[in-house]
Amino acid sequence: MSEHPNATRARQGFERFVQGDMPALLDLFADDAVWHVPGSMALSGTHTGRDAIVAFLRGTAELTGGTYHVELLWTVADDGHLAAVYRARGSRPDGRELDVEQALLVEVEGGRWKVVRAQPLDQAAFDAFWND
């Protein structure tokens, strides 16, 4: 059985993030895409548009001194949605460590990511890592 094209694009998106290829990564997003991040930390909130999404993603690298990394574990998709579960790891300059699984739930429109909801599977650990 072949993989749904939206799942394939999710794999490509994770590869692009890992490689630091932001222009190629942003090509996956609709111009007016929205990325929701839950919690009570500095990066929480709604990031609207490609520029805001880039700033959010760059913020993860800046706050971790470039140690933030993701590893896609699995993804499934249909014509309008995709779900991806991945492991997120990193460290902060003060020694805090992150190693959590997270889920991305994505609404796809016209082949592009329109609405992204990121959900750490351990919200307390996520917030404790990212909070200053």
Coordinates of N, CA and C in Angstrom, one line a residue:
M1 N 0.8 -1.2 0.0 CA 0.0 0.0 0.0 C 0.9 1.2 0.0
S2 N 0.6 2.2 -0.8 CA 1.4 3.4 -0.9 C 0.9 4.4 0.2
E3 N 1.8 5.3 0.5 CA 1.5 6.3 1.5 C 0.7 7.5 0.9
H4 N -0.2 8.1 1.6 CA -0.9 9.2 1.1 C 0.0 10.4 0.9
P5 N -0.2 11.2 -0.2 CA 0.7 12.3 -0.5 C 0.9 13.3 0.6
N6 N -0.2 13.5 1.4 CA 0.0 14.4 2.6 C 0.9 13.9 3.7
A7 N 0.9 12.5 3.8 CA 1.9 11.9 4.8 C 3.3 12.1 4.2
T8 N 3.5 11.9 2.9 CA 4.8 12.0 2.3 C 5.3 13.5 2.5
R9 N 4.4 14.4 2.3 CA 4.8 15.8 2.5 C 5.1 16.1 3.9
A10 N 4.5 15.5 4.9 CA 4.8 15.6 6.3 C 6.2 15.1 6.5
R11 N 6.6 14.0 6.0 CA 7.9 13.5 6.1 C 8.9 14.5 5.5
Q12 N 8.6 15.0 4.3 CA 9.5 16.0 3.7 C 9.6 17.2 4.6
G13 N 8.5 17.6 5.2 CA 8.6 18.8 6.1 C 9.5 18.6 7.3
F14 N 9.4 17.4 7.9 CA 10.3 17.1 9.0 C 11.8 17.1 8.6
E15 N 12.0 16.5 7.4 CA 13.4 16.4 6.9 C 13.9 17.8 6.6
R16 N 13.1 18.7 6.1 CA 13.5 20.1 5.8 C 13.8 20.8 7.1
F17 N 13.0 20.6 8.2 CA 13.3 21.2 9.5 C 14.6 20.7 10.0
V18 N 14.8 19.4 10.0 CA 16.1 18.9 10.5 C 17.3 19.4 9.7
Q19 N 17.1 19.6 8.4 CA 18.2 20.2 7.6 C 18.3 21.7 7.7
G20 N 17.4 22.3 8.4 CA 17.4 23.8 8.5 C 17.1 24.5 7.3
D21 N 16.3 23.9 6.4 CA 16.0 24.5 5.1 C 14.6 25.2 5.2
M22 N 14.6 26.3 5.8 CA 13.3 27.1 6.1 C 12.6 27.4 4.8
P23 N 13.2 27.9 3.8 CA 12.4 28.2 2.6 C 11.7 27.0 2.0
A24 N 12.3 25.9 2.0 CA 11.7 24.7 1.5 C 10.6 24.2 2.5
L25 N 10.8 24.4 3.8 CA 9.8 24.0 4.8 C 8.6 24.9 4.6
L26 N 8.8 26.2 4.5 CA 7.7 27.1 4.4 C 6.9 26.9 3.1
D27 N 7.4 26.3 2.1 CA 6.7 26.0 0.9 C 5.5 25.0 1.2
L28 N 5.6 24.3 2.3 CA 4.5 23.4 2.7 C 3.2 24.2 3.2
F29 N 3.4 25.4 3.6 CA 2.4 26.2 4.3 C 1.6 27.1 3.3
A30 N 0.3 27.3 3.6 CA -0.5 28.3 3.0 C 0.0 29.6 3.4
D31 N -0.2 30.6 2.6 CA 0.3 32.0 2.9 C -0.3 32.5 4.3
D32 N -1.5 32.1 4.5 CA -2.2 32.6 5.8 C -2.3 31.4 6.8
A33 N -1.3 30.5 6.8 CA -1.3 29.4 7.7 C -1.3 29.9 9.2
V34 N -1.8 29.1 10.0 CA -1.8 29.4 11.5 C -1.2 28.2 12.2
W35 N -0.3 28.5 13.2 CA 0.3 27.4 14.0 C 0.0 27.7 15.4
H36 N -0.8 26.8 16.1 CA -1.2 26.9 17.5 C -0.2 26.1 18.4
V37 N 0.3 26.8 19.4 CA 1.1 26.1 20.4 C 0.5 26.3 21.8
P38 N 0.1 25.2 22.5 CA -0.6 25.4 23.8 C 0.5 25.6 24.9
G39 N 0.0 25.9 26.0 CA 0.8 26.0 27.2 C 1.0 27.5 27.7
S40 N 2.0 27.6 28.6 CA 2.2 28.9 29.3 C 3.6 29.4 29.1
M41 N 4.2 29.1 28.0 CA 5.6 29.5 27.8 C 5.7 30.6 26.8
A42 N 6.9 31.1 26.6 CA 7.1 32.3 25.7 C 6.7 32.0 24.3
L43 N 6.8 30.8 23.8 CA 6.5 30.5 22.4 C 5.0 30.0 22.2
S44 N 4.3 29.9 23.3 CA 2.9 29.6 23.3 C 2.1 30.6 22.5
G45 N 1.0 30.2 22.0 CA 0.1 31.1 21.3 C -0.2 30.7 19.9
T46 N -0.8 31.7 19.2 CA -1.1 31.5 17.8 C -0.2 32.3 16.9
H47 N 0.5 31.6 16.0 CA 1.4 32.2 15.1 C 0.8 32.2 13.7
T48 N 0.5 33.4 13.2 CA -0.3 33.5 11.9 C 0.5 34.0 10.8
G49 N 0.6 33.3 9.7 CA 1.3 33.7 8.5 C 2.7 33.0 8.6
R50 N 3.3 32.9 7.4 CA 4.6 32.3 7.2 C 5.7 33.0 8.0
D51 N 5.7 34.3 8.0 CA 6.7 35.1 8.8 C 6.7 34.7 10.3
A52 N 5.5 34.7 10.8 CA 5.3 34.4 12.3 C 5.7 32.9 12.5
I53 N 5.4 32.0 11.6 CA 5.8 30.6 11.8 C 7.3 30.5 11.8
V54 N 7.9 31.2 10.8 CA 9.4 31.1 10.8 C 10.0 31.7 12.1
A55 N 9.5 32.8 12.6 CA 10.0 33.4 13.8 C 9.8 32.4 15.0
F56 N 8.7 31.7 15.0 CA 8.4 30.7 16.1 C 9.4 29.6 16.0
L57 N 9.6 29.0 14.8 CA 10.5 27.9 14.6 C 12.0 28.3 14.9
R58 N 12.4 29.5 14.5 CA 13.7 30.0 14.8 C 13.9 30.2 16.3
G59 N 12.8 30.6 17.0 CA 12.8 30.7 18.4 C 13.2 29.5 19.1
T60 N 12.8 28.3 18.6 CA 13.1 27.1 19.3 C 14.6 26.8 19.2
A61 N 15.2 27.2 18.1 CA 16.7 27.1 17.9 C 17.4 28.1 18.8
E62 N 17.0 29.3 18.8 CA 17.6 30.3 19.6 C 17.6 30.0 21.1
L63 N 16.5 29.6 21.6 CA 16.3 29.3 23.1 C 17.1 28.1 23.5
T64 N 17.5 27.2 22.5 CA 18.2 26.0 22.9 C 19.6 26.0 22.4
G65 N 20.1 27.2 21.9 CA 21.5 27.2 21.4 C 21.7 26.3 20.2
G66 N 20.6 26.0 19.5 CA 20.7 25.1 18.3 C 20.6 23.6 18.6
T67 N 20.3 23.3 19.9 CA 20.2 21.9 20.2 C 18.8 21.2 20.0
Y68 N 17.8 22.0 19.7 CA 16.5 21.5 19.5 C 16.4 20.7 18.2
H69 N 16.0 19.4 18.4 CA 15.9 18.5 17.2 C 14.7 17.7 17.3
V70 N 14.2 17.3 16.2 CA 13.0 16.5 16.1 C 13.2 15.2 15.3
E71 N 12.5 14.2 15.7 CA 12.6 12.9 14.9 C 11.2 12.4 14.7
L72 N 10.8 12.3 13.4 CA 9.4 11.9 13.1 C 9.3 10.4 13.5
L73 N 8.3 10.0 14.2 CA 8.0 8.6 14.6 C 7.0 8.0 13.6
W74 N 5.9 8.7 13.3 CA 5.0 8.2 12.4 C 4.1 9.3 11.9
T75 N 3.4 9.1 10.8 CA 2.4 10.0 10.3 C 1.4 9.3 9.5
V76 N 0.2 9.8 9.5 CA -0.9 9.3 8.7 C -1.7 10.5 8.2
A77 N -2.3 10.3 7.0 CA -3.0 11.4 6.4 C -4.2 11.0 5.5
D78 N -5.0 12.0 5.2 CA -6.0 11.8 4.2 C -6.0 13.1 3.4
D79 N -7.0 13.3 2.6 CA -7.0 14.5 1.7 C -7.0 15.8 2.4
G80 N -7.6 15.9 3.6 CA -7.7 17.2 4.3 C -7.0 17.3 5.6
H81 N -6.3 16.2 6.0 CA -5.7 16.2 7.4 C -4.5 15.4 7.4
L82 N -3.6 15.7 8.3 CA -2.5 14.8 8.7 C -2.2 14.8 10.1
A83 N -1.7 13.7 10.7 CA -1.3 13.7 12.0 C 0.1 13.1 12.0
A84 N 1.0 13.7 12.8 CA 2.4 13.3 12.9 C 2.8 13.3 14.3
V85 N 3.4 12.2 14.8 CA 3.9 12.1 16.1 C 5.4 12.0 16.0
Y86 N 6.1 12.9 16.8 CA 7.5 13.0 16.8 C 8.1 13.1 18.1
R87 N 9.4 12.9 18.2 CA 10.1 13.1 19.5 C 10.9 14.4 19.4
A88 N 10.8 15.2 20.4 CA 11.4 16.5 20.4 C 12.5 16.5 21.5
R89 N 13.7 16.9 21.2 CA 14.8 16.9 22.2 C 15.5 18.2 22.1
G90 N 16.1 18.6 23.2 CA 16.9 19.8 23.2 C 17.4 20.0 24.6
S91 N 18.3 21.0 24.8 CA 18.7 21.4 26.1 C 18.8 23.0 26.1
R92 N 18.6 23.5 27.3 CA 18.7 24.9 27.5 C 20.1 25.3 28.1
P93 N 20.6 26.5 28.0 CA 21.9 26.8 28.5 C 22.0 26.6 30.0
D94 N 20.9 26.6 30.7 CA 21.0 26.4 32.2 C 21.0 24.9 32.6
G95 N 21.0 24.0 31.6 CA 21.1 22.6 31.8 C 19.7 21.8 31.7
R96 N 18.6 22.5 31.6 CA 17.3 21.8 31.4 C 17.4 21.0 30.1
E97 N 16.8 19.8 30.2 CA 16.7 18.9 29.1 C 15.2 18.7 28.7
L98 N 15.0 18.5 27.4 CA 13.7 18.2 26.9 C 13.8 16.9 26.1
D99 N 12.9 15.9 26.4 CA 12.8 14.7 25.6 C 11.3 14.3 25.7
V100 N 10.5 14.8 24.8 CA 9.1 14.5 24.9 C 8.6 14.1 23.5
E101 N 7.5 13.3 23.5 CA 6.8 13.1 22.2 C 5.8 14.2 22.1
Q102 N 5.5 14.6 20.8 CA 4.6 15.6 20.5 C 3.8 15.2 19.3
A103 N 2.6 15.7 19.1 CA 1.8 15.5 18.0 C 1.5 16.7 17.2
L104 N 1.5 16.7 15.9 CA 1.1 17.8 15.0 C -0.2 17.3 14.4
L105 N -1.2 18.1 14.5 CA -2.5 17.8 13.8 C -2.7 18.9 12.8
V106 N -2.7 18.6 11.6 CA -2.7 19.6 10.5 C -3.9 19.5 9.6
E107 N -4.5 20.7 9.4 CA -5.6 20.8 8.4 C -4.9 21.2 7.1
V108 N -5.1 20.4 6.0 CA -4.5 20.6 4.7 C -5.6 21.1 3.7
E109 N -5.2 22.2 3.0 CA -6.1 22.8 2.1 C -5.3 23.1 0.8
G110 N -5.8 22.5 -0.3 CA -5.1 22.7 -1.6 C -3.6 22.1 -1.5
G111 N -3.4 21.1 -0.8 CA -2.1 20.5 -0.7 C -1.1 21.3 0.3
R112 N -1.6 22.3 0.9 CA -0.7 23.1 1.8 C -1.3 23.1 3.2
W113 N -0.3 23.2 4.2 CA -0.7 23.2 5.6 C -1.4 24.5 5.9
K114 N -2.6 24.4 6.4 CA -3.5 25.6 6.6 C -3.5 25.9 8.1
V115 N -3.8 24.9 8.9 CA -3.9 25.1 10.4 C -3.1 23.9 11.0
V116 N -2.1 24.3 11.9 CA -1.3 23.3 12.6 C -1.5 23.5 14.1
R117 N -1.8 22.4 14.7 CA -1.9 22.3 16.2 C -0.8 21.4 16.7
A118 N 0.1 22.0 17.4 CA 1.2 21.2 18.1 C 0.7 20.9 19.5
Q119 N 0.9 19.6 19.9 CA 0.4 19.2 21.2 C 1.5 18.3 21.8
P120 N 2.2 18.8 22.8 CA 3.1 17.9 23.5 C 2.3 16.9 24.3
L121 N 2.8 15.7 24.4 CA 2.1 14.7 25.1 C 2.4 14.7 26.6
D122 N 3.4 15.6 27.0 CA 3.6 15.9 28.4 C 3.7 17.4 28.5
Q123 N 2.6 18.1 28.6 CA 2.5 19.5 28.6 C 3.3 20.1 29.8
A124 N 3.3 19.5 31.0 CA 4.0 20.1 32.1 C 5.5 20.1 31.8
A125 N 6.1 19.0 31.3 CA 7.5 19.0 31.0 C 7.9 19.9 29.9
F126 N 7.0 20.1 28.9 CA 7.2 21.0 27.8 C 7.3 22.5 28.3
D127 N 6.3 22.8 29.1 CA 6.2 24.2 29.7 C 7.5 24.4 30.6
A128 N 7.8 23.5 31.4 CA 9.0 23.7 32.3 C 10.3 23.9 31.5
F129 N 10.4 23.2 30.4 CA 11.6 23.3 29.6 C 11.7 24.7 29.0
W130 N 10.6 25.2 28.4 CA 10.6 26.4 27.6 C 10.4 27.7 28.4
N131 N 9.9 27.6 29.6 CA 9.7 28.8 30.4 C 11.0 29.3 30.9
D132 N 11.1 30.6 31.0 CA 12.3 31.3 31.5 C 12.1 31.5 33.0

